Amino acid sequence: MADASIDAVVTDPPYELGFMGRKWDASGIAYSVDLWREVLRVLKPGGHLLAFGGTRTYHRMTCAIEDAGFEIRDTIAWMYGQGFPKSHNLDGAHKGWGTALKPAHGTRHRRAQALVGT
């Protein structure tokens, strides 16, 4: 792709959780500064990036995006009222207790802007 040829990028890269042992979800691509530099290269000045990330790993992706040269503008959280925690049940004095909180928010989104040439 040509430099500065894209107005916006919307992407949902792997959350890098190693979901069910799947290689596609443990590739490291979401944390690749080189990948995000390439996105920055093809974005027009002032163009926007919206990248979805997992609640446990979005911070690593955000750092890579910022390290690539983007300015992080906003964070958007998907809020929802239902969900089941992945928990371990406790025994003994704590029988009936679990080790996780009920999830109440989902994927975080990063809105970043390409400031080069603006």
mmCIF file of C-alpha atoms in Angstrom:
data_model
loop_
_atom_site.group_PDB
_atom_site.id
_atom_site.type_symbol
_atom_site.label_atom_id
_atom_site.label_comp_id
_atom_site.label_asym_id
_atom_site.label_seq_id
_atom_site.Cartn_x
_atom_site.Cartn_y
_atom_site.Cartn_z
ATOM 1 C CA MET A 1 0.000 0.000 0.000
ATOM 2 C CA ALA A 2 1.096 3.523 -0.706
ATOM 3 C CA ASP A 3 2.135 5.888 2.072
ATOM 4 C CA ALA A 4 -0.647 8.094 3.473
ATOM 5 C CA SER A 5 -3.340 6.406 1.376
ATOM 6 C CA ILE A 6 -5.882 5.277 4.003
ATOM 7 C CA ASP A 7 -8.346 7.486 5.931
ATOM 8 C CA ALA A 8 -9.014 5.107 8.837
ATOM 9 C CA VAL A 9 -8.145 1.633 10.091
ATOM 10 C CA VAL A 10 -10.577 -0.438 12.159
ATOM 11 C CA THR A 11 -9.111 -3.717 13.367
ATOM 12 C CA ASP A 12 -9.726 -6.502 15.852
ATOM 13 C CA PRO A 13 -6.360 -8.263 16.194
ATOM 14 C CA PRO A 14 -5.964 -11.417 18.294
ATOM 15 C CA TYR A 15 -6.240 -10.718 22.021
ATOM 16 C CA GLU A 16 -3.056 -12.733 22.636
ATOM 17 C CA LEU A 17 -4.634 -14.942 25.299
ATOM 18 C CA GLY A 18 -3.660 -18.248 23.712
ATOM 19 C CA PHE A 19 -7.371 -19.097 23.578
ATOM 20 C CA MET A 20 -7.802 -22.875 23.791
ATOM 21 C CA GLY A 21 -4.159 -23.287 22.807
ATOM 22 C CA ARG A 22 -4.778 -21.768 19.374
ATOM 23 C CA LYS A 23 -1.659 -20.398 17.676
ATOM 24 C CA TRP A 24 -3.599 -17.567 16.020
ATOM 25 C CA ASP A 25 -4.335 -16.121 19.479
ATOM 26 C CA ALA A 26 -0.742 -16.210 20.687
ATOM 27 C CA SER A 27 1.108 -14.756 17.714
ATOM 28 C CA GLY A 28 2.274 -11.523 19.364
ATOM 29 C CA ILE A 29 1.075 -9.507 16.366
ATOM 30 C CA ALA A 30 -1.082 -7.166 18.480
ATOM 31 C CA TYR A 31 2.032 -6.163 20.459
ATOM 32 C CA SER A 32 4.206 -5.598 17.386
ATOM 33 C CA VAL A 33 5.449 -2.019 17.175
ATOM 34 C CA ASP A 34 6.526 -2.772 13.588
ATOM 35 C CA LEU A 35 2.949 -3.701 12.657
ATOM 36 C CA TRP A 36 1.544 -0.467 14.091
ATOM 37 C CA ARG A 37 4.308 1.561 12.383
ATOM 38 C CA GLU A 38 3.123 0.058 9.101
ATOM 39 C CA VAL A 39 -0.453 1.087 9.932
ATOM 40 C CA LEU A 40 0.814 4.596 10.704
ATOM 41 C CA ARG A 41 2.714 4.673 7.405
ATOM 42 C CA VAL A 42 -0.396 4.006 5.309
ATOM 43 C CA LEU A 43 -2.711 6.321 7.265
ATOM 44 C CA LYS A 44 -3.234 9.812 5.940
ATOM 45 C CA PRO A 45 -2.167 12.644 8.258
ATOM 46 C CA GLY A 46 -4.876 12.999 10.889
ATOM 47 C CA GLY A 47 -6.217 9.521 10.078
ATOM 48 C CA HIS A 48 -7.681 7.394 12.832
ATOM 49 C CA LEU A 49 -7.023 3.908 14.143
ATOM 50 C CA LEU A 50 -9.667 2.007 16.101
ATOM 51 C CA ALA A 51 -8.234 -1.222 17.506
ATOM 52 C CA PHE A 52 -10.172 -3.679 19.634
ATOM 53 C CA GLY A 53 -8.356 -5.408 22.478
ATOM 54 C CA GLY A 54 -9.031 -7.888 25.261
ATOM 55 C CA THR A 55 -9.626 -6.676 28.816
ATOM 56 C CA ARG A 56 -6.528 -8.490 30.080
ATOM 57 C CA THR A 57 -4.185 -7.506 27.263
ATOM 58 C CA TYR A 58 -5.351 -4.186 25.784
ATOM 59 C CA HIS A 59 -2.696 -2.266 27.726
ATOM 60 C CA ARG A 60 0.128 -4.093 25.937
ATOM 61 C CA MET A 61 -1.413 -3.381 22.546
ATOM 62 C CA THR A 62 -1.908 0.265 23.490
ATOM 63 C CA CYS A 63 1.763 0.612 24.426
ATOM 64 C CA ALA A 64 2.798 -0.848 21.054
ATOM 65 C CA ILE A 65 0.450 1.539 19.225
ATOM 66 C CA GLU A 66 1.817 4.507 21.141
ATOM 67 C CA ASP A 67 5.433 3.369 20.676
ATOM 68 C CA ALA A 68 4.771 3.224 16.921
ATOM 69 C CA GLY A 69 4.058 6.967 16.913
ATOM 70 C CA PHE A 70 0.313 7.256 17.415
ATOM 71 C CA GLU A 71 -1.254 9.629 19.910
ATOM 72 C CA ILE A 72 -3.851 7.815 22.020
ATOM 73 C CA ARG A 73 -6.972 9.978 22.046
ATOM 74 C CA ASP A 74 -9.726 7.965 23.728
ATOM 75 C CA THR A 75 -10.617 4.650 25.294
ATOM 76 C CA ILE A 76 -14.065 3.223 24.703
ATOM 77 C CA ALA A 77 -15.310 0.382 26.913
ATOM 78 C CA TRP A 78 -18.107 -1.998 26.001
ATOM 79 C CA MET A 79 -20.287 -2.320 29.120
ATOM 80 C CA TYR A 80 -22.700 -5.197 29.571
ATOM 81 C CA GLY A 81 -24.826 -6.555 32.406
ATOM 82 C CA GLN A 82 -24.382 -10.273 31.973
ATOM 83 C CA GLY A 83 -21.417 -12.571 32.093
ATOM 84 C CA PHE A 84 -20.023 -15.565 33.877
ATOM 85 C CA PRO A 85 -16.665 -15.414 35.606
ATOM 86 C CA LYS A 86 -14.038 -18.047 34.947
ATOM 87 C CA SER A 87 -13.386 -19.008 38.542
ATOM 88 C CA HIS A 88 -12.000 -21.694 40.798
ATOM 89 C CA ASN A 89 -14.235 -22.848 43.644
ATOM 90 C CA LEU A 90 -12.743 -22.733 47.110
ATOM 91 C CA ASP A 91 -13.129 -25.362 49.828
ATOM 92 C CA GLY A 92 -12.994 -25.303 53.601
ATOM 93 C CA ALA A 93 -13.896 -22.106 55.411
ATOM 94 C CA HIS A 94 -14.415 -20.369 52.071
ATOM 95 C CA LYS A 95 -16.672 -23.016 50.504
ATOM 96 C CA GLY A 96 -19.041 -21.402 48.026
ATOM 97 C CA TRP A 97 -16.644 -18.562 47.250
ATOM 98 C CA GLY A 98 -14.899 -18.134 43.918
ATOM 99 C CA THR A 99 -11.705 -16.495 42.728
ATOM 100 C CA ALA A 100 -13.023 -14.195 39.990
ATOM 101 C CA LEU A 101 -15.240 -11.179 39.544
ATOM 102 C CA LYS A 102 -18.263 -11.255 37.282
ATOM 103 C CA PRO A 103 -17.251 -9.566 34.051
ATOM 104 C CA ALA A 104 -19.101 -6.298 33.516
ATOM 105 C CA HIS A 105 -17.143 -4.790 30.655
ATOM 106 C CA GLY A 106 -15.830 -6.273 27.500
ATOM 107 C CA THR A 107 -13.480 -5.370 24.776
ATOM 108 C CA ARG A 108 -11.661 -2.104 25.076
ATOM 109 C CA HIS A 109 -11.132 -0.034 21.993
ATOM 110 C CA ARG A 110 -8.288 2.307 21.298
ATOM 111 C CA ARG A 111 -8.834 5.364 19.217
ATOM 112 C CA ALA A 112 -5.541 6.768 18.088
ATOM 113 C CA GLN A 113 -4.674 9.480 15.625
ATOM 114 C CA ALA A 114 -1.811 9.698 13.167
ATOM 115 C CA LEU A 115 -0.342 13.127 13.883
ATOM 116 C CA VAL A 116 2.487 13.061 11.355
ATOM 117 C CA GLY A 117 2.041 15.971 8.992
ATOM 118 C CA THR A 118 -0.963 17.458 10.801
#
